[in-house]
Amino acid sequence: MKLAARVNEVSPSLTLVITAKAKAMKAKGIDVCSFSAGEPDFPTPQHICEAAQRAIDDGKTRYGAVTGELKLREAIAKRLQTKNKLSYSPDNIIVTNGGKHSLYGLIQALIEAGDEVIIPAPYWVSYPEMVKLAGGTPILIETSAANNYRITTEQLREAITDKTKLLVLNSPSNPTGTVYPPAEIRAIADIVVEQDILVVSDEIYENILYDDAEHLSIGAVNPEIFARTITSNGFAKSYSMTGWRVGYAAGPLEIIQAMAKIQGHSTSNICSFAQYGAIAALENSQDCVQEMLNAFAERREFIYQAINGIPALSCPKPDGAFYVFVDISKTGLKSLEFCNSLLDSYQVATIPGIAFGADNCIRISYATSLDTIKQGIERLSNFVNSLT
Ligand code: PLP
């Protein structure tokens, strides 16, 4: 069978592949410590579930507006105004099938052959593949632990050509947990405006911030950058709603309407009653977000100390999200070999850095219980010791 050429251009998501392998091992009764999933381990808060159940009882089970329920878009607009200082009307917002599909729809709407998209590396696995699926060219900017995995303005300037259409910014970052301080966001915004390109700001981890880390939405810097920004977000990480598949994009009307056109021919509206859960998430107390953050903060402290206590491993302290990005260079192994051996021999699932464009690293998600973390770190330590 001859598949479309575009399929051969993209790699399968290694995150999903390893997570599935770990799940299959668990299903066979093998005791796996899983650090692979980018998914909070808490149940979705009860009041959110109840709102969706009520929506089903109230008959909110029919096709709806392609861009999402007006009530949800109003709630998102209000949240973006009060929390992020971004003034969008509901017409500037499209509700999508998770944050992933908001980014996919955006890239489909904007990018075509000949366009370059700048992506800081390490990057979230799907960005380059989405660009390739749209026929565009991903342009990677390398960063390292030495500069906290953040691009510099010099690097950004150098990467921009007359083909550059879009910069992808992800702060807090998956996989590194780095957060761009407001001054750096402002400096990047100046270049985006000066060079007249667009920026998509993937803010899906904006609520998971530690110590005094501060999140500034790049679109809020000034009106010039606002006109060139698309803000992407979702409910999965903040509210432990990964399976609900509700995300959104907010941006200039022309772009949102283009995304709606594509969505109208691909997914139609997002699950109707899931949107009522999302409304409840935004309109009720945010204590649940804080409770999850407190748990992540405790785990982060433990895992950061524990990893850096293993002689051949090191990682910077993440400022946000729920990942540590661990340098494994001193073990002499490449990331895929490291992760496969660790899973096969010590039953610990982690994600090889090569999936994120950094073959000297692995990603450990600490969205799992402290007990699992303690046990997994001990096994990881034994594995690394066995290599020397
Ligand atoms: N952006 C980043 C950086 C992510 O890590 C993820 C999920 O892992 C997403 C977007 C998409 O999230 P979802 O589609 O579950 O809302």
Coordinates of C-alpha atoms and ligand atoms in Angstrom, one line a residue:
M1 CA 0.0 0.0 0.0
K2 CA 1.3 3.5 -0.8
L3 CA 0.7 5.9 2.0
A4 CA 0.8 9.6 1.6
A5 CA 4.3 10.9 1.6
R6 CA 3.6 13.3 4.5
V7 CA 3.2 10.3 6.8
N8 CA 6.8 9.3 6.2
E9 CA 7.9 12.8 7.1
V10 CA 6.8 12.5 10.7
S11 CA 7.9 10.3 13.6
P12 CA 5.4 8.7 15.9
S13 CA 5.2 10.3 19.4
L14 CA 7.9 8.5 21.4
T15 CA 6.2 9.8 24.6
L16 CA 3.1 7.9 23.7
V17 CA 5.0 4.8 22.5
I18 CA 7.0 4.4 25.8
T19 CA 4.0 5.2 28.0
A20 CA 2.0 2.5 26.1
K21 CA 5.0 0.0 26.6
A22 CA 5.0 0.8 30.4
K23 CA 1.2 0.4 30.6
A24 CA 1.4 -3.0 28.8
M25 CA 4.1 -4.2 31.2
K26 CA 2.0 -3.1 34.1
A27 CA -1.0 -4.9 32.6
K28 CA 1.1 -8.1 32.7
G29 CA 1.6 -7.6 36.4
I30 CA 5.1 -6.2 36.2
D31 CA 5.9 -3.6 38.9
V32 CA 6.8 -0.6 36.7
C33 CA 7.7 2.9 38.1
S34 CA 6.3 5.1 35.4
F35 CA 7.8 8.6 35.0
S36 CA 6.9 8.8 31.3
A37 CA 3.4 10.4 31.1
G38 CA 2.9 14.1 30.9
E39 CA -0.3 13.7 32.9
P40 CA -1.2 14.8 36.5
D41 CA -1.9 11.7 38.6
F42 CA -4.8 13.3 40.4
P43 CA -8.5 12.6 39.6
T44 CA -10.3 15.4 37.9
P45 CA -11.8 17.6 40.7
Q46 CA -15.3 16.5 41.7
H47 CA -17.1 19.7 41.0
I48 CA -15.8 19.6 37.3
C49 CA -17.1 16.0 36.9
E50 CA -20.4 17.0 38.4
A51 CA -20.8 19.9 36.0
A52 CA -20.3 17.6 33.0
Q53 CA -22.7 15.0 34.4
R54 CA -25.3 17.8 34.9
A55 CA -24.7 18.9 31.3
I56 CA -25.5 15.4 30.1
D57 CA -28.7 15.3 32.2
D58 CA -29.7 18.7 30.8
G59 CA -29.4 17.3 27.3
K60 CA -26.2 19.2 26.3
T61 CA -25.4 16.2 24.1
R62 CA -26.0 17.7 20.6
Y63 CA -23.7 19.2 18.0
G64 CA -22.7 22.7 19.0
A65 CA -20.9 25.7 17.6
V66 CA -17.6 24.7 15.8
T67 CA -15.6 27.3 17.8
G68 CA -17.1 26.1 21.1
E69 CA -19.9 27.0 23.5
L70 CA -20.3 30.7 23.8
K71 CA -20.5 30.4 27.6
L72 CA -17.1 28.7 27.7
R73 CA -15.5 31.2 25.3
E74 CA -16.8 34.0 27.5
A75 CA -15.3 32.4 30.6
I76 CA -12.0 31.9 28.8
A77 CA -12.0 35.6 27.7
K78 CA -12.6 36.7 31.2
R79 CA -9.8 34.5 32.5
L80 CA -7.4 35.7 29.9
Q81 CA -8.3 39.3 30.8
T82 CA -8.0 38.9 34.6
K83 CA -5.1 36.5 34.8
N84 CA -3.1 37.1 31.7
K85 CA -3.9 40.8 30.9
L86 CA -5.0 39.8 27.4
S87 CA -8.1 41.4 26.0
Y88 CA -9.9 39.0 23.7
S89 CA -13.6 38.9 22.8
P90 CA -15.2 35.4 22.6
D91 CA -15.0 35.7 18.8
N92 CA -11.2 35.7 19.1
I93 CA -11.3 32.3 20.8
I94 CA -11.7 28.8 19.5
V95 CA -12.2 25.8 21.7
T96 CA -10.2 22.9 20.4
N97 CA -9.7 19.2 21.0
G98 CA -7.0 19.8 23.7
G99 CA -4.1 22.1 23.5
K100 CA -2.5 19.8 21.0
H101 CA -5.2 20.3 18.4
S102 CA -5.2 24.1 18.9
L103 CA -1.5 24.1 17.9
Y104 CA -2.2 21.6 15.1
G105 CA -5.1 23.7 13.7
L106 CA -3.0 26.9 14.0
I107 CA -0.1 25.5 12.1
Q108 CA -2.4 24.1 9.5
A109 CA -4.0 27.5 9.1
L110 CA -0.7 29.4 8.9
I111 CA 2.1 27.3 7.5
E112 CA 2.8 26.0 4.0
A113 CA 5.7 24.9 1.9
G114 CA 8.5 27.4 2.1
D115 CA 7.6 28.8 5.5
E116 CA 10.1 28.4 8.4
V117 CA 9.0 28.0 12.0
I118 CA 11.5 28.7 14.8
I119 CA 11.4 26.2 17.6
P120 CA 13.7 26.4 20.6
A121 CA 15.2 22.9 21.4
P122 CA 14.6 20.9 23.6
Y123 CA 11.1 21.2 22.4
W124 CA 7.8 19.5 23.0
V125 CA 7.7 16.4 20.7
S126 CA 4.8 17.5 18.5
Y127 CA 5.9 21.0 17.4
P128 CA 8.4 20.0 14.6
E129 CA 6.1 17.2 13.4
M130 CA 3.1 19.5 13.2
V131 CA 5.2 21.9 11.1
K132 CA 6.3 19.1 8.8
L133 CA 2.7 17.9 8.4
A134 CA 1.9 21.4 7.2
G135 CA 4.7 21.3 4.6
G136 CA 6.8 23.9 6.5
T137 CA 10.4 23.7 7.8
P138 CA 11.2 23.6 11.5
I139 CA 14.2 25.7 12.4
L140 CA 15.7 24.6 15.7
I141 CA 17.5 26.9 18.1
E142 CA 19.7 24.8 20.4
T143 CA 19.8 25.6 24.1
S144 CA 21.5 23.9 27.0
A145 CA 21.5 23.5 30.8
A146 CA 24.2 26.2 31.0
N147 CA 21.7 28.8 29.8
N148 CA 18.8 27.2 31.6
Y149 CA 17.4 25.9 28.3
R150 CA 16.4 29.4 27.2
I151 CA 17.1 31.0 23.8
T152 CA 19.0 34.3 23.8
T153 CA 17.9 37.3 21.7
E154 CA 21.1 36.9 19.7
Q155 CA 20.2 33.3 18.8
L156 CA 16.7 34.4 17.8
R157 CA 17.9 37.2 15.6
E158 CA 20.3 34.8 13.9
A159 CA 17.6 32.2 13.2
I160 CA 15.2 34.7 11.6
T161 CA 15.2 34.7 7.7
D162 CA 12.9 36.2 5.2
K163 CA 11.1 32.8 5.2
T164 CA 10.3 32.9 9.0
K165 CA 6.7 33.0 9.7
L166 CA 6.3 31.9 13.3
L167 CA 8.1 31.5 16.6
V168 CA 7.0 28.8 19.0
L169 CA 7.4 29.8 22.6
N170 CA 6.6 27.4 25.4
S171 CA 7.0 28.7 29.0
P172 CA 6.9 26.9 31.4
S173 CA 8.5 24.3 29.1
N174 CA 7.9 20.7 28.5
P175 CA 10.5 19.0 28.7
T176 CA 12.9 21.2 30.7
G177 CA 10.6 23.0 33.1
T178 CA 12.3 26.3 32.4
V179 CA 10.3 29.5 32.7
Y180 CA 11.3 32.7 30.7
P181 CA 11.5 35.6 33.2
P182 CA 9.4 38.6 32.2
A183 CA 12.4 40.7 31.0
E184 CA 13.4 37.9 28.6
I185 CA 9.8 37.7 27.3
R186 CA 9.8 41.4 26.7
A187 CA 13.1 41.2 24.8
I188 CA 11.8 38.4 22.6
A189 CA 8.6 40.4 22.0
D190 CA 10.7 43.3 20.7
I191 CA 12.4 41.1 18.1
V192 CA 9.1 39.5 17.0
V193 CA 7.6 43.0 16.4
E194 CA 10.8 44.4 14.8
Q195 CA 11.0 41.4 12.4
D196 CA 7.3 41.3 11.8
I197 CA 6.8 37.6 12.5
L198 CA 4.1 35.8 14.5
V199 CA 4.5 34.0 17.8
V200 CA 2.4 31.2 19.3
S201 CA 2.7 31.1 23.0
D202 CA 1.9 27.6 24.4
E203 CA 1.0 28.4 28.0
I204 CA -0.4 25.0 29.0
Y205 CA 1.7 24.8 32.1
E206 CA 1.1 28.5 33.2
N207 CA -0.4 27.5 36.6
I208 CA 2.4 25.1 37.5
L209 CA 5.1 27.6 38.8
Y210 CA 7.5 27.2 41.7
D211 CA 9.1 29.6 44.2
D212 CA 9.1 33.0 42.8
A213 CA 8.9 32.1 39.1
E214 CA 6.7 34.5 37.2
H215 CA 4.7 33.8 34.1
L216 CA 4.2 36.7 31.6
S217 CA 2.0 36.1 28.6
I218 CA 4.0 37.5 25.6
G219 CA 0.8 38.9 24.1
A220 CA 0.4 41.2 27.1
V221 CA 3.7 43.0 26.6
N222 CA 2.3 45.7 24.3
P223 CA -0.3 46.2 21.5
E224 CA 2.2 45.5 18.7
I225 CA 3.1 42.1 20.0
F226 CA -0.6 41.4 20.9
A227 CA -1.5 41.7 17.2
R228 CA 1.2 39.1 16.4
T229 CA 0.4 36.6 19.1
I230 CA -1.7 33.5 19.3
T231 CA -2.1 32.2 22.8
S232 CA -2.6 28.4 23.2
N233 CA -3.8 26.7 26.3
G234 CA -5.9 23.9 27.7
F235 CA -7.4 22.3 30.8
A236 CA -5.4 19.1 30.9
K237 CA -2.5 20.0 33.1
S238 CA -3.9 22.7 35.4
Y239 CA -7.1 20.8 36.2
S240 CA -6.1 17.2 35.7
M241 CA -8.4 16.9 32.7
T242 CA -6.2 15.2 30.2
G243 CA -8.8 12.8 28.9
W244 CA -11.5 15.5 28.5
R245 CA -9.7 17.0 25.5
V246 CA -10.5 20.6 25.9
G247 CA -8.0 23.3 24.9
Y248 CA -8.2 26.7 23.2
A249 CA -6.5 29.3 21.1
A250 CA -6.9 33.0 21.2
G251 CA -5.6 35.4 18.6
P252 CA -6.3 37.7 15.7
L253 CA -9.8 37.2 14.2
E254 CA -8.5 36.3 10.8
I255 CA -6.4 33.5 12.2
I256 CA -9.2 32.1 14.5
Q257 CA -11.7 32.1 11.7
A258 CA -9.2 30.2 9.5
M259 CA -8.7 27.7 12.3
A260 CA -12.5 27.4 12.6
K261 CA -12.8 26.6 8.9
I262 CA -10.3 23.8 9.3
Q263 CA -12.0 22.5 12.5
G264 CA -15.4 22.6 10.8
H265 CA -14.1 20.0 8.3
S266 CA -12.1 17.9 10.8
T267 CA -13.5 17.6 14.3
S268 CA -16.6 20.0 14.3
N269 CA -17.3 21.0 17.9
I270 CA -15.4 19.7 20.9
C271 CA -17.3 17.2 23.1
S272 CA -20.3 19.2 24.2
F273 CA -20.6 18.2 27.9
A274 CA -16.8 18.3 28.4
Q275 CA -17.0 22.0 27.7
Y276 CA -19.4 22.4 30.7
G277 CA -16.8 20.8 32.9
A278 CA -14.3 23.3 31.5
I279 CA -16.7 26.2 32.4
A280 CA -16.9 24.8 36.0
A281 CA -13.1 24.6 36.1
L282 CA -12.8 28.3 35.3
E283 CA -15.7 29.7 37.3
N284 CA -15.2 27.9 40.6
S285 CA -12.6 28.0 43.3
Q286 CA -9.0 27.5 42.1
D287 CA -8.1 25.7 45.4
C288 CA -7.8 22.4 43.4
V289 CA -5.1 23.9 41.2
Q290 CA -3.2 25.0 44.3
E291 CA -3.5 21.6 46.0
M292 CA -2.0 19.9 43.0
L293 CA 0.7 22.5 42.8
N294 CA 1.6 21.9 46.5
A295 CA 2.1 18.2 45.8
F296 CA 4.2 18.8 42.7
A297 CA 6.4 21.3 44.6
E298 CA 7.2 18.6 47.3
R299 CA 8.0 16.0 44.6
R300 CA 10.1 18.5 42.7
E301 CA 12.3 19.3 45.7
F302 CA 12.8 15.6 46.4
I303 CA 13.6 14.5 42.8
Y304 CA 15.9 17.5 42.2
Q305 CA 18.0 16.6 45.2
A306 CA 17.9 12.8 44.5
I307 CA 18.9 13.1 40.8
N308 CA 21.8 15.4 41.6
G309 CA 22.9 13.0 44.3
I310 CA 23.5 10.3 41.6
P311 CA 27.1 10.9 40.5
A312 CA 26.7 10.4 36.8
L313 CA 23.4 12.4 36.5
S314 CA 22.5 16.1 36.8
C315 CA 19.6 18.4 36.1
P316 CA 18.7 22.0 36.7
K317 CA 15.9 22.8 39.1
P318 CA 12.8 23.3 37.1
D319 CA 10.8 26.6 37.6
G320 CA 7.6 25.2 36.3
A321 CA 5.7 22.2 34.8
F322 CA 6.3 18.7 36.3
Y323 CA 9.4 17.4 34.6
V324 CA 13.1 17.2 35.3
F325 CA 15.4 17.1 32.3
V326 CA 18.3 14.9 33.3
D327 CA 21.8 15.0 31.6
I328 CA 23.0 11.4 31.1
S329 CA 26.2 12.2 29.1
K330 CA 28.5 10.9 31.8
T331 CA 26.9 7.4 31.5
G332 CA 28.2 7.2 28.0
L333 CA 24.8 6.0 26.7
K334 CA 22.5 7.7 24.2
S335 CA 19.0 8.5 25.4
L336 CA 17.1 5.7 23.6
E337 CA 19.5 3.0 24.8
F338 CA 19.4 4.4 28.3
C339 CA 15.6 4.5 28.5
N340 CA 15.1 1.1 26.9
S341 CA 17.7 -0.6 29.3
L342 CA 16.3 1.2 32.3
L343 CA 12.7 0.0 31.4
D344 CA 13.7 -3.6 30.5
S345 CA 16.1 -4.2 33.3
Y346 CA 14.9 -2.0 36.2
Q347 CA 11.2 -1.4 35.2
V348 CA 11.5 2.4 35.3
A349 CA 9.8 4.2 32.4
T350 CA 11.3 7.6 31.3
I351 CA 11.4 9.4 28.0
P352 CA 14.5 9.6 25.8
G353 CA 15.7 13.1 25.2
I354 CA 16.0 12.4 21.5
A355 CA 12.3 12.8 21.3
F356 CA 12.7 16.4 22.4
G357 CA 15.9 17.0 20.3
A358 CA 18.4 16.3 23.1
D359 CA 20.0 12.9 22.9
N360 CA 22.2 13.5 26.0
C361 CA 19.2 13.8 28.3
I362 CA 16.1 11.9 29.5
R363 CA 12.9 13.4 30.7
I364 CA 11.4 12.3 34.1
S365 CA 7.9 13.3 34.8
Y366 CA 7.2 13.7 38.6
A367 CA 3.4 13.7 38.0
T368 CA 3.3 10.5 40.1
S369 CA 3.2 9.7 43.8
L370 CA 6.2 10.4 46.1
D371 CA 6.3 6.7 46.9
T372 CA 6.7 5.8 43.3
I373 CA 9.3 8.5 42.9
K374 CA 11.4 7.2 45.8
Q375 CA 11.3 3.7 44.6
G376 CA 12.0 4.7 41.0
I377 CA 15.0 6.9 41.9
E378 CA 16.5 4.0 43.9
R379 CA 16.1 1.7 40.8
L380 CA 17.5 4.5 38.6
S381 CA 20.5 4.9 40.9
N382 CA 21.1 1.1 40.8
F383 CA 20.9 1.1 37.0
V384 CA 23.4 4.0 36.7
N385 CA 25.8 2.3 39.2
S386 CA 25.6 -1.0 37.2
L387 CA 26.9 0.9 34.1
T388 CA 30.3 1.7 35.7
Ligands
PLP1 N1 1.8 21.7 24.8 C1 2.6 21.1 25.6 C2 3.9 21.7 25.9 C3 2.3 19.8 26.2 O1 3.2 19.2 27.0 C4 1.1 19.2 25.9 C5 0.8 17.9 26.5 O2 1.6 17.1 26.8 C6 0.2 19.9 25.1 C7 0.6 21.2 24.6 C8 -1.1 19.4 24.7 O3 -2.0 19.1 25.8 P1 -3.5 18.6 25.6 O4 -3.7 18.4 24.1 O5 -3.6 17.4 26.4 O6 -4.3 19.7 26.1

